[in-house]
Amino acid sequence: MSAGGGGSDPANPATVAVIAGDGIGAEVIPAARRVLDAVGEFEFVAGEAGDAVREETGSALPEETYELAASADATLFGAAGETAADVILPLREAVGSFVNVRPARAFPGVDALRPETDLVFLRENTEGVYAGHEDRLSDDLSTLTRVVTDSASRRLAEFACEYVEGRDTDTLQVVHKANVMRETDGRFRDAVVDAAGEAGVDTEEVLMDAFATRVCLEPERFDTVVCPNLAGDVLSDLAAGLVGGLGLLPSANVGPDRALFEPVHGTAPDIAGEGVANPAAAMLSAAMLVEYLDDEAAGADVRAAVEATLSDGPRTPDLGGEATTDEVTDAVLARL
Ligand code: NAI
Ligand code: MG
């Protein structure tokens, strides 16, 4: 999952678009940026998006912000409020993202329902029921057209086959419901299983509903999970519940030439402005960003510093602590 932007080469720094957005986005993204500053040389370009920008300008995602994401080597995004769909869907498109990478892992020292959980979702990011083909046909009837292509499914599978090389498994777990949606999920399943077979990677099929139960009962059974768009969205949030909450989960939206990194959480209006948001998810997203820019060592350093701080403190109130975002950030920087 790398681009070769040369994140830590001072002579040729990678461009990183930074779009903090609304609510706690404006608190955790500056924290993550401090971490990036500590581990590499980057050319930062700042862009605006979200509810506040829509109020000022009429548009939640100004053209110049879209262009920043479409031209930067990587983008770090926080969160947008009510306008989330108007911001994040076009931003994913701006980077040409075809896969959403969502690791869900419990951390030592952090309360989790299922501390054994350590899996990653590789979610199709362009089609399925999120393709936007909904119609109101009458006062009584609305319909949705689900889009599944061989090409998008194979592209996801090819990415997954490369990705699995860095994991503790050599099997892709393919989640689908092809027993009911024979045409669409059938096509998805066949394309993923065939592409994996051609790449010499084993697959195990798991029906989507059974997966939801089994991941709660025996999360250690799952490692690298390939799924259609809606299933990946729902099941990865379910897994977030198993590992201790939304303040911990990073994600990457990867395209052929660039990528966008974002915490899974939203703007957290209940705590926004108080300076107590947990910056871990944003910092772990920044770790994925530097790894994507080919600096594996810096990514590992950030991850280690965040994990040590989660385990030994200080911690923000969502994890039972009393520390502010700034205090946690200082502690992570001190460990770097
Ligand atoms: P949320 O993720 O903002 O908050 C859910 C709960 O988790 C809240 O109690 C919040 O305080 C807590 N939480 C989330 N992140 C945290 C952090 N870093 N530290 C400590 N606690 C944290 O989800 P919610 O409440 O459903 O949505 C709020 C707004 O965010 C909505 O307007 C929604 O549209 C937007 N949203 C935006 C997303 C995006 O921009 N990608 C994703 C999800 C929601
Ligand atoms: Mg979601």
Short mmCIF file of C-alpha atoms and ligand atoms in Angstrom, two decimals:
data_model
loop_
_atom_site.label_atom_id
_atom_site.label_comp_id
_atom_site.label_asym_id
_atom_site.label_seq_id
_atom_site.Cartn_x
_atom_site.Cartn_y
_atom_site.Cartn_z
CA MET A 1 0.00 0.00 0.00
CA SER A 2 2.65 2.51 -0.87
CA ALA A 3 3.05 5.34 -3.34
CA GLY A 4 6.69 6.22 -3.27
CA GLY A 5 6.17 9.90 -2.49
CA GLY A 6 9.37 9.97 -0.44
CA GLY A 7 7.87 11.23 2.83
CA SER A 8 11.13 11.72 4.65
CA ASP A 9 13.33 12.90 1.80
CA PRO A 10 14.01 16.56 2.65
CA ALA A 11 15.04 17.31 -0.94
CA ASN A 12 11.75 16.10 -2.34
CA PRO A 13 9.06 16.29 0.34
CA ALA A 14 5.67 14.71 -0.35
CA THR A 15 2.69 17.07 -0.52
CA VAL A 16 0.11 16.41 2.17
CA ALA A 17 -3.28 18.11 2.00
CA VAL A 18 -4.65 18.72 5.50
CA ILE A 19 -8.43 19.14 5.78
CA ALA A 20 -9.46 19.29 9.43
CA GLY A 21 -13.19 19.95 8.92
CA ASP A 22 -15.70 20.47 11.73
CA GLY A 23 -15.99 19.68 15.45
CA ILE A 24 -13.19 17.59 16.90
CA GLY A 25 -11.67 17.33 13.39
CA ALA A 26 -10.22 20.77 14.17
CA GLU A 27 -8.72 19.36 17.41
CA VAL A 28 -7.36 15.95 16.42
CA ILE A 29 -5.96 16.85 12.99
CA PRO A 30 -3.57 19.54 14.33
CA ALA A 31 -2.44 16.92 16.88
CA ALA A 32 -1.80 14.40 14.10
CA ARG A 33 0.02 17.07 12.12
CA ARG A 34 2.40 17.68 15.03
CA VAL A 35 3.18 13.95 14.92
CA LEU A 36 3.85 14.10 11.16
CA ASP A 37 6.15 17.09 11.70
CA ALA A 38 8.12 15.06 14.24
CA VAL A 39 8.78 12.10 11.91
CA GLY A 40 9.35 13.52 8.44
CA GLU A 41 9.54 16.36 5.96
CA PHE A 42 6.26 17.17 4.27
CA GLU A 43 4.90 20.07 2.27
CA PHE A 44 1.55 20.75 3.95
CA VAL A 45 -1.29 22.46 2.09
CA ALA A 46 -4.39 23.31 4.11
CA GLY A 47 -7.95 23.08 2.77
CA GLU A 48 -11.37 23.80 4.21
CA ALA A 49 -14.51 21.69 4.10
CA GLY A 50 -17.61 20.93 6.13
CA ASP A 51 -20.64 22.54 7.78
CA ALA A 52 -18.91 25.81 8.70
CA VAL A 53 -17.63 26.29 5.15
CA ARG A 54 -21.07 25.59 3.71
CA GLU A 55 -22.54 28.26 5.96
CA GLU A 56 -19.98 30.79 4.73
CA THR A 57 -19.77 29.90 1.06
CA GLY A 58 -22.83 27.78 0.22
CA SER A 59 -20.65 24.77 -0.61
CA ALA A 60 -19.41 22.15 1.88
CA LEU A 61 -16.51 21.23 -0.40
CA PRO A 62 -15.05 24.21 -2.27
CA GLU A 63 -13.50 23.40 -5.66
CA GLU A 64 -10.02 24.41 -4.41
CA THR A 65 -10.20 21.87 -1.56
CA TYR A 66 -11.23 19.12 -4.00
CA GLU A 67 -8.29 20.09 -6.21
CA LEU A 68 -5.88 19.95 -3.26
CA ALA A 69 -6.88 16.37 -2.52
CA ALA A 70 -6.83 15.47 -6.21
CA SER A 71 -3.25 16.70 -6.62
CA ALA A 72 -1.54 16.05 -3.24
CA ASP A 73 0.41 12.82 -2.71
CA ALA A 74 -1.73 12.14 0.35
CA THR A 75 -4.56 13.81 2.26
CA LEU A 76 -5.27 13.86 5.98
CA PHE A 77 -8.94 14.52 6.69
CA GLY A 78 -10.67 15.00 10.06
CA ALA A 79 -14.46 14.91 9.94
CA ALA A 80 -17.44 16.89 8.68
CA GLY A 81 -20.79 17.21 10.46
CA GLU A 82 -24.15 17.16 8.67
CA THR A 83 -22.34 17.65 5.37
CA ALA A 84 -20.22 14.49 5.84
CA ALA A 85 -21.59 12.75 2.73
CA ASP A 86 -21.15 15.92 0.63
CA VAL A 87 -17.52 16.11 1.70
CA ILE A 88 -16.13 12.63 2.13
CA LEU A 89 -17.69 10.94 -0.91
CA PRO A 90 -16.28 13.53 -3.38
CA LEU A 91 -12.93 13.56 -1.51
CA ARG A 92 -12.66 9.77 -1.89
CA GLU A 93 -13.40 10.25 -5.58
CA ALA A 94 -10.77 13.04 -5.78
CA VAL A 95 -8.07 10.57 -4.77
CA GLY A 96 -9.53 7.84 -7.03
CA SER A 97 -10.03 5.59 -4.01
CA PHE A 98 -11.19 2.07 -4.80
CA VAL A 99 -10.58 0.52 -1.38
CA ASN A 100 -11.21 1.62 2.18
CA VAL A 101 -8.73 -0.01 4.56
CA ARG A 102 -10.09 -0.22 8.12
CA PRO A 103 -7.98 -1.96 10.73
CA ALA A 104 -9.81 -2.84 13.96
CA ARG A 105 -7.42 -3.86 16.67
CA ALA A 106 -7.65 -3.88 20.44
CA PHE A 107 -4.77 -2.17 22.27
CA PRO A 108 -3.09 -3.47 25.42
CA GLY A 109 -4.29 -1.53 28.44
CA VAL A 110 -7.46 -0.25 26.77
CA ASP A 111 -10.81 -1.67 27.86
CA ALA A 112 -12.24 -3.70 24.99
CA LEU A 113 -15.20 -6.06 24.75
CA ARG A 114 -13.00 -8.40 22.72
CA PRO A 115 -9.29 -7.83 23.40
CA GLU A 116 -8.38 -10.66 20.99
CA THR A 117 -9.60 -8.61 18.01
CA ASP A 118 -6.99 -7.85 15.36
CA LEU A 119 -8.44 -7.72 11.89
CA VAL A 120 -8.57 -5.44 8.91
CA PHE A 121 -11.47 -4.75 6.57
CA LEU A 122 -10.73 -4.13 2.92
CA ARG A 123 -13.94 -2.57 1.76
CA GLU A 124 -14.97 -1.90 -1.84
CA ASN A 125 -15.25 1.86 -2.06
CA THR A 126 -16.89 2.87 -5.34
CA GLU A 127 -20.05 0.90 -6.00
CA GLY A 128 -22.55 -1.53 -4.49
CA VAL A 129 -25.63 0.07 -2.95
CA TYR A 130 -23.68 3.34 -2.40
CA ALA A 131 -23.44 4.01 -6.14
CA GLY A 132 -26.21 6.58 -5.79
CA HIS A 133 -28.89 5.04 -8.03
CA GLU A 134 -32.03 5.55 -5.96
CA ASP A 135 -35.45 6.41 -7.36
CA ARG A 136 -38.83 7.40 -6.00
CA LEU A 137 -41.14 5.73 -8.51
CA SER A 138 -44.47 6.53 -6.90
CA ASP A 139 -46.03 7.66 -3.61
CA ASP A 140 -45.65 4.09 -2.44
CA LEU A 141 -42.49 2.80 -4.10
CA SER A 142 -38.80 3.61 -3.95
CA THR A 143 -36.03 1.51 -5.48
CA LEU A 144 -32.26 1.23 -5.34
CA THR A 145 -30.04 -0.16 -8.07
CA ARG A 146 -26.97 -2.00 -6.85
CA VAL A 147 -23.91 -1.78 -9.06
CA VAL A 148 -21.28 -4.53 -9.07
CA THR A 149 -18.59 -4.79 -11.72
CA ASP A 150 -15.96 -7.43 -12.37
CA SER A 151 -13.36 -4.71 -12.76
CA ALA A 152 -13.93 -3.02 -9.37
CA SER A 153 -14.19 -6.37 -7.57
CA ARG A 154 -10.96 -7.64 -9.17
CA ARG A 155 -9.13 -4.39 -8.42
CA LEU A 156 -10.10 -4.77 -4.76
CA ALA A 157 -8.99 -8.42 -4.79
CA GLU A 158 -5.64 -7.57 -6.39
CA PHE A 159 -5.03 -4.94 -3.70
CA ALA A 160 -6.06 -7.47 -1.02
CA CYS A 161 -3.63 -10.08 -2.37
CA GLU A 162 -0.73 -7.64 -2.02
CA TYR A 163 -1.97 -6.42 1.35
CA VAL A 164 -2.24 -9.91 2.86
CA GLU A 165 1.49 -10.46 2.35
CA GLY A 166 2.15 -8.15 5.31
CA ARG A 167 -0.32 -9.93 7.59
CA ASP A 168 -0.17 -13.02 9.82
CA THR A 169 -2.31 -15.00 7.39
CA ASP A 170 -2.21 -16.13 3.79
CA THR A 171 -5.98 -16.36 3.39
CA LEU A 172 -8.47 -13.69 2.34
CA GLN A 173 -11.80 -13.99 4.09
CA VAL A 174 -14.43 -12.97 1.56
CA VAL A 175 -17.68 -11.74 3.07
CA HIS A 176 -20.78 -11.78 0.86
CA LYS A 177 -24.39 -12.85 0.64
CA ALA A 178 -24.28 -14.58 -2.73
CA ASN A 179 -26.75 -17.20 -1.57
CA VAL A 180 -29.46 -14.52 -1.81
CA MET A 181 -28.03 -11.79 -4.06
CA ARG A 182 -26.91 -14.35 -6.62
CA GLU A 183 -26.22 -11.96 -9.45
CA THR A 184 -24.53 -9.03 -7.66
CA ASP A 185 -22.80 -10.67 -4.71
CA GLY A 186 -22.32 -13.75 -6.90
CA ARG A 187 -20.35 -11.62 -9.33
CA PHE A 188 -18.42 -9.99 -6.47
CA ARG A 189 -17.55 -13.36 -4.94
CA ASP A 190 -16.54 -14.96 -8.24
CA ALA A 191 -14.35 -12.01 -9.23
CA VAL A 192 -12.57 -11.85 -5.85
CA VAL A 193 -12.08 -15.64 -5.56
CA ASP A 194 -10.85 -15.92 -9.18
CA ALA A 195 -8.43 -12.98 -8.90
CA ALA A 196 -7.05 -14.33 -5.61
CA GLY A 197 -6.67 -17.79 -7.15
CA GLU A 198 -4.70 -16.32 -10.07
CA ALA A 199 -2.41 -14.58 -7.54
CA GLY A 200 -1.95 -17.81 -5.59
CA VAL A 201 -3.79 -16.51 -2.51
CA ASP A 202 -6.27 -18.73 -0.64
CA THR A 203 -9.80 -17.55 0.08
CA GLU A 204 -12.41 -18.51 2.65
CA GLU A 205 -16.00 -17.47 2.06
CA VAL A 206 -18.08 -16.25 4.99
CA LEU A 207 -21.74 -15.29 4.65
CA MET A 208 -22.25 -11.73 5.82
CA ASP A 209 -24.88 -12.42 8.49
CA ALA A 210 -22.95 -15.34 9.95
CA PHE A 211 -19.85 -13.13 10.00
CA ALA A 212 -21.64 -10.61 12.23
CA THR A 213 -22.22 -13.27 14.87
CA ARG A 214 -18.90 -15.03 14.56
CA VAL A 215 -16.78 -11.90 14.76
CA CYS A 216 -18.36 -11.17 18.15
CA LEU A 217 -17.96 -14.74 19.43
CA GLU A 218 -14.51 -15.52 18.05
CA PRO A 219 -12.85 -12.40 16.62
CA GLU A 220 -9.45 -14.15 16.63
CA ARG A 221 -10.74 -16.32 13.74
CA PHE A 222 -10.67 -13.32 11.40
CA ASP A 223 -7.74 -11.45 9.93
CA THR A 224 -8.04 -9.95 6.43
CA VAL A 225 -11.65 -9.46 5.46
CA VAL A 226 -12.64 -8.45 1.92
CA CYS A 227 -16.17 -7.13 1.56
CA PRO A 228 -18.62 -5.16 -0.55
CA ASN A 229 -19.21 -1.49 0.24
CA LEU A 230 -22.23 -1.50 2.60
CA ALA A 231 -21.17 -4.69 4.39
CA GLY A 232 -17.73 -3.19 5.03
CA ASP A 233 -19.21 0.00 6.39
CA VAL A 234 -21.51 -1.75 8.85
CA LEU A 235 -19.26 -4.63 9.89
CA SER A 236 -16.23 -2.41 10.53
CA ASP A 237 -18.29 -0.20 12.85
CA LEU A 238 -19.40 -3.38 14.62
CA ALA A 239 -15.75 -4.33 15.04
CA ALA A 240 -15.03 -0.83 16.42
CA GLY A 241 -17.43 -1.71 19.21
CA LEU A 242 -15.38 -4.82 19.98
CA VAL A 243 -12.10 -2.94 20.45
CA GLY A 244 -13.06 -0.02 22.66
CA GLY A 245 -14.69 2.67 20.62
CA LEU A 246 -14.42 5.14 17.81
CA GLY A 247 -11.56 7.26 19.21
CA LEU A 248 -9.14 4.48 18.26
CA LEU A 249 -9.89 3.53 14.66
CA PRO A 250 -7.92 4.89 11.70
CA SER A 251 -8.65 4.33 8.02
CA ALA A 252 -7.18 4.78 4.57
CA ASN A 253 -8.93 5.38 1.24
CA VAL A 254 -6.46 4.21 -1.36
CA GLY A 255 -6.40 4.98 -5.08
CA PRO A 256 -3.91 4.16 -7.83
CA ASP A 257 -1.77 7.28 -7.33
CA ARG A 258 -2.85 8.94 -4.10
CA ALA A 259 -4.74 8.24 -0.90
CA LEU A 260 -6.76 9.89 1.84
CA PHE A 261 -6.41 9.04 5.53
CA GLU A 262 -9.08 9.73 8.15
CA PRO A 263 -10.19 8.62 11.59
CA VAL A 264 -13.36 6.52 11.38
CA HIS A 265 -15.11 8.79 13.88
CA GLY A 266 -17.16 11.91 13.16
CA THR A 267 -17.22 15.42 14.64
CA ALA A 268 -18.29 14.32 18.17
CA PRO A 269 -20.54 17.36 18.82
CA ASP A 270 -21.00 16.24 22.46
CA ILE A 271 -17.34 16.97 23.29
CA ALA A 272 -16.27 19.35 20.49
CA GLY A 273 -14.58 22.53 21.74
CA GLU A 274 -13.65 21.05 25.11
CA GLY A 275 -10.13 20.04 24.06
CA VAL A 276 -10.56 16.46 25.29
CA ALA A 277 -10.96 14.50 22.03
CA ASN A 278 -8.84 11.39 21.77
CA PRO A 279 -6.24 12.05 19.05
CA ALA A 280 -5.25 8.35 18.71
CA ALA A 281 -7.44 7.57 15.65
CA ALA A 282 -6.13 10.64 13.80
CA MET A 283 -2.51 9.85 14.76
CA LEU A 284 -2.88 6.20 13.68
CA SER A 285 -4.30 7.52 10.39
CA ALA A 286 -1.16 9.68 10.11
CA ALA A 287 0.92 6.52 10.72
CA MET A 288 -0.87 4.84 7.79
CA LEU A 289 -0.15 7.98 5.74
CA VAL A 290 3.62 7.92 6.32
CA GLU A 291 3.71 4.18 5.62
CA TYR A 292 1.85 4.82 2.37
CA LEU A 293 4.53 7.39 1.51
CA ASP A 294 7.07 4.57 1.89
CA ASP A 295 8.44 5.44 5.31
CA GLU A 296 7.66 2.18 7.08
CA ALA A 297 10.04 2.99 9.95
CA ALA A 298 8.39 6.34 10.74
CA GLY A 299 4.96 4.70 10.61
CA ALA A 300 6.08 2.04 13.06
CA ASP A 301 7.54 4.72 15.36
CA VAL A 302 4.25 6.66 15.43
CA ARG A 303 2.26 3.49 16.08
CA ALA A 304 4.60 2.49 18.93
CA ALA A 305 4.43 5.94 20.56
CA VAL A 306 0.61 6.01 20.33
CA GLU A 307 0.30 2.46 21.67
CA ALA A 308 2.63 3.16 24.59
CA THR A 309 0.58 6.25 25.46
CA LEU A 310 -2.70 4.32 25.21
CA SER A 311 -1.28 1.67 27.48
CA ASP A 312 0.57 3.81 30.08
CA GLY A 313 -1.27 7.13 29.81
CA PRO A 314 -2.02 9.92 29.93
CA ARG A 315 -5.48 9.11 28.54
CA THR A 316 -8.45 11.20 27.41
CA PRO A 317 -11.84 10.86 29.20
CA ASP A 318 -13.31 8.44 26.58
CA LEU A 319 -10.72 5.92 27.84
CA GLY A 320 -11.34 6.72 31.49
CA GLY A 321 -8.56 9.31 31.85
CA GLU A 322 -8.56 13.04 32.60
CA ALA A 323 -6.01 14.30 30.10
CA THR A 324 -6.62 16.85 27.36
CA THR A 325 -5.90 16.31 23.67
CA ASP A 326 -2.79 18.51 24.03
CA GLU A 327 -1.46 16.57 27.02
CA VAL A 328 -1.85 13.26 25.21
CA THR A 329 -0.20 14.75 22.12
CA ASP A 330 2.75 16.03 24.18
CA ALA A 331 3.11 12.55 25.68
CA VAL A 332 3.13 10.90 22.24
CA LEU A 333 5.69 13.43 20.95
CA ALA A 334 7.89 12.86 24.00
CA ARG A 335 7.95 9.14 23.17
CA LEU A 336 8.83 9.71 19.51
P1 NAI B 1 -19.13 10.52 16.24
O1 NAI B 1 -18.07 9.57 15.81
O2 NAI B 1 -18.88 11.95 15.97
O3 NAI B 1 -19.38 10.35 17.83
C1 NAI B 1 -19.91 9.16 18.42
C2 NAI B 1 -19.51 9.10 19.89
O4 NAI B 1 -18.12 8.77 19.97
C3 NAI B 1 -19.68 10.42 20.63
O5 NAI B 1 -20.10 10.18 21.93
C4 NAI B 1 -18.29 11.02 20.61
O6 NAI B 1 -18.03 11.88 21.69
C5 NAI B 1 -17.42 9.77 20.66
N1 NAI B 1 -16.14 10.00 19.96
C6 NAI B 1 -15.93 9.96 18.62
N2 NAI B 1 -14.65 10.24 18.35
C7 NAI B 1 -14.05 10.48 19.52
C8 NAI B 1 -12.73 10.87 19.88
N3 NAI B 1 -11.76 11.03 18.97
N4 NAI B 1 -12.46 11.04 21.21
C9 NAI B 1 -13.41 10.87 22.13
N5 NAI B 1 -14.66 10.51 21.85
C10 NAI B 1 -14.99 10.33 20.56
O7 NAI B 1 -20.48 10.03 15.56
P2 NAI B 1 -21.94 10.70 15.55
O8 NAI B 1 -22.21 11.31 16.88
O9 NAI B 1 -22.81 9.66 15.00
O10 NAI B 1 -21.87 11.85 14.46
C11 NAI B 1 -21.60 13.22 14.76
C12 NAI B 1 -21.44 13.98 13.47
O11 NAI B 1 -20.31 13.50 12.75
C13 NAI B 1 -22.65 13.84 12.52
O12 NAI B 1 -22.94 15.12 12.01
C14 NAI B 1 -22.15 12.92 11.41
O13 NAI B 1 -22.72 13.23 10.16
C15 NAI B 1 -20.66 13.22 11.41
N6 NAI B 1 -19.84 12.08 10.92
C16 NAI B 1 -18.84 12.39 10.05
C17 NAI B 1 -17.99 11.42 9.58
C18 NAI B 1 -16.93 11.83 8.61
O14 NAI B 1 -16.75 13.01 8.37
N7 NAI B 1 -16.17 10.89 8.06
C19 NAI B 1 -18.10 10.02 10.03
C20 NAI B 1 -19.15 9.81 11.02
C21 NAI B 1 -19.99 10.82 11.43
MG MG B 2 -19.67 4.38 8.48
#
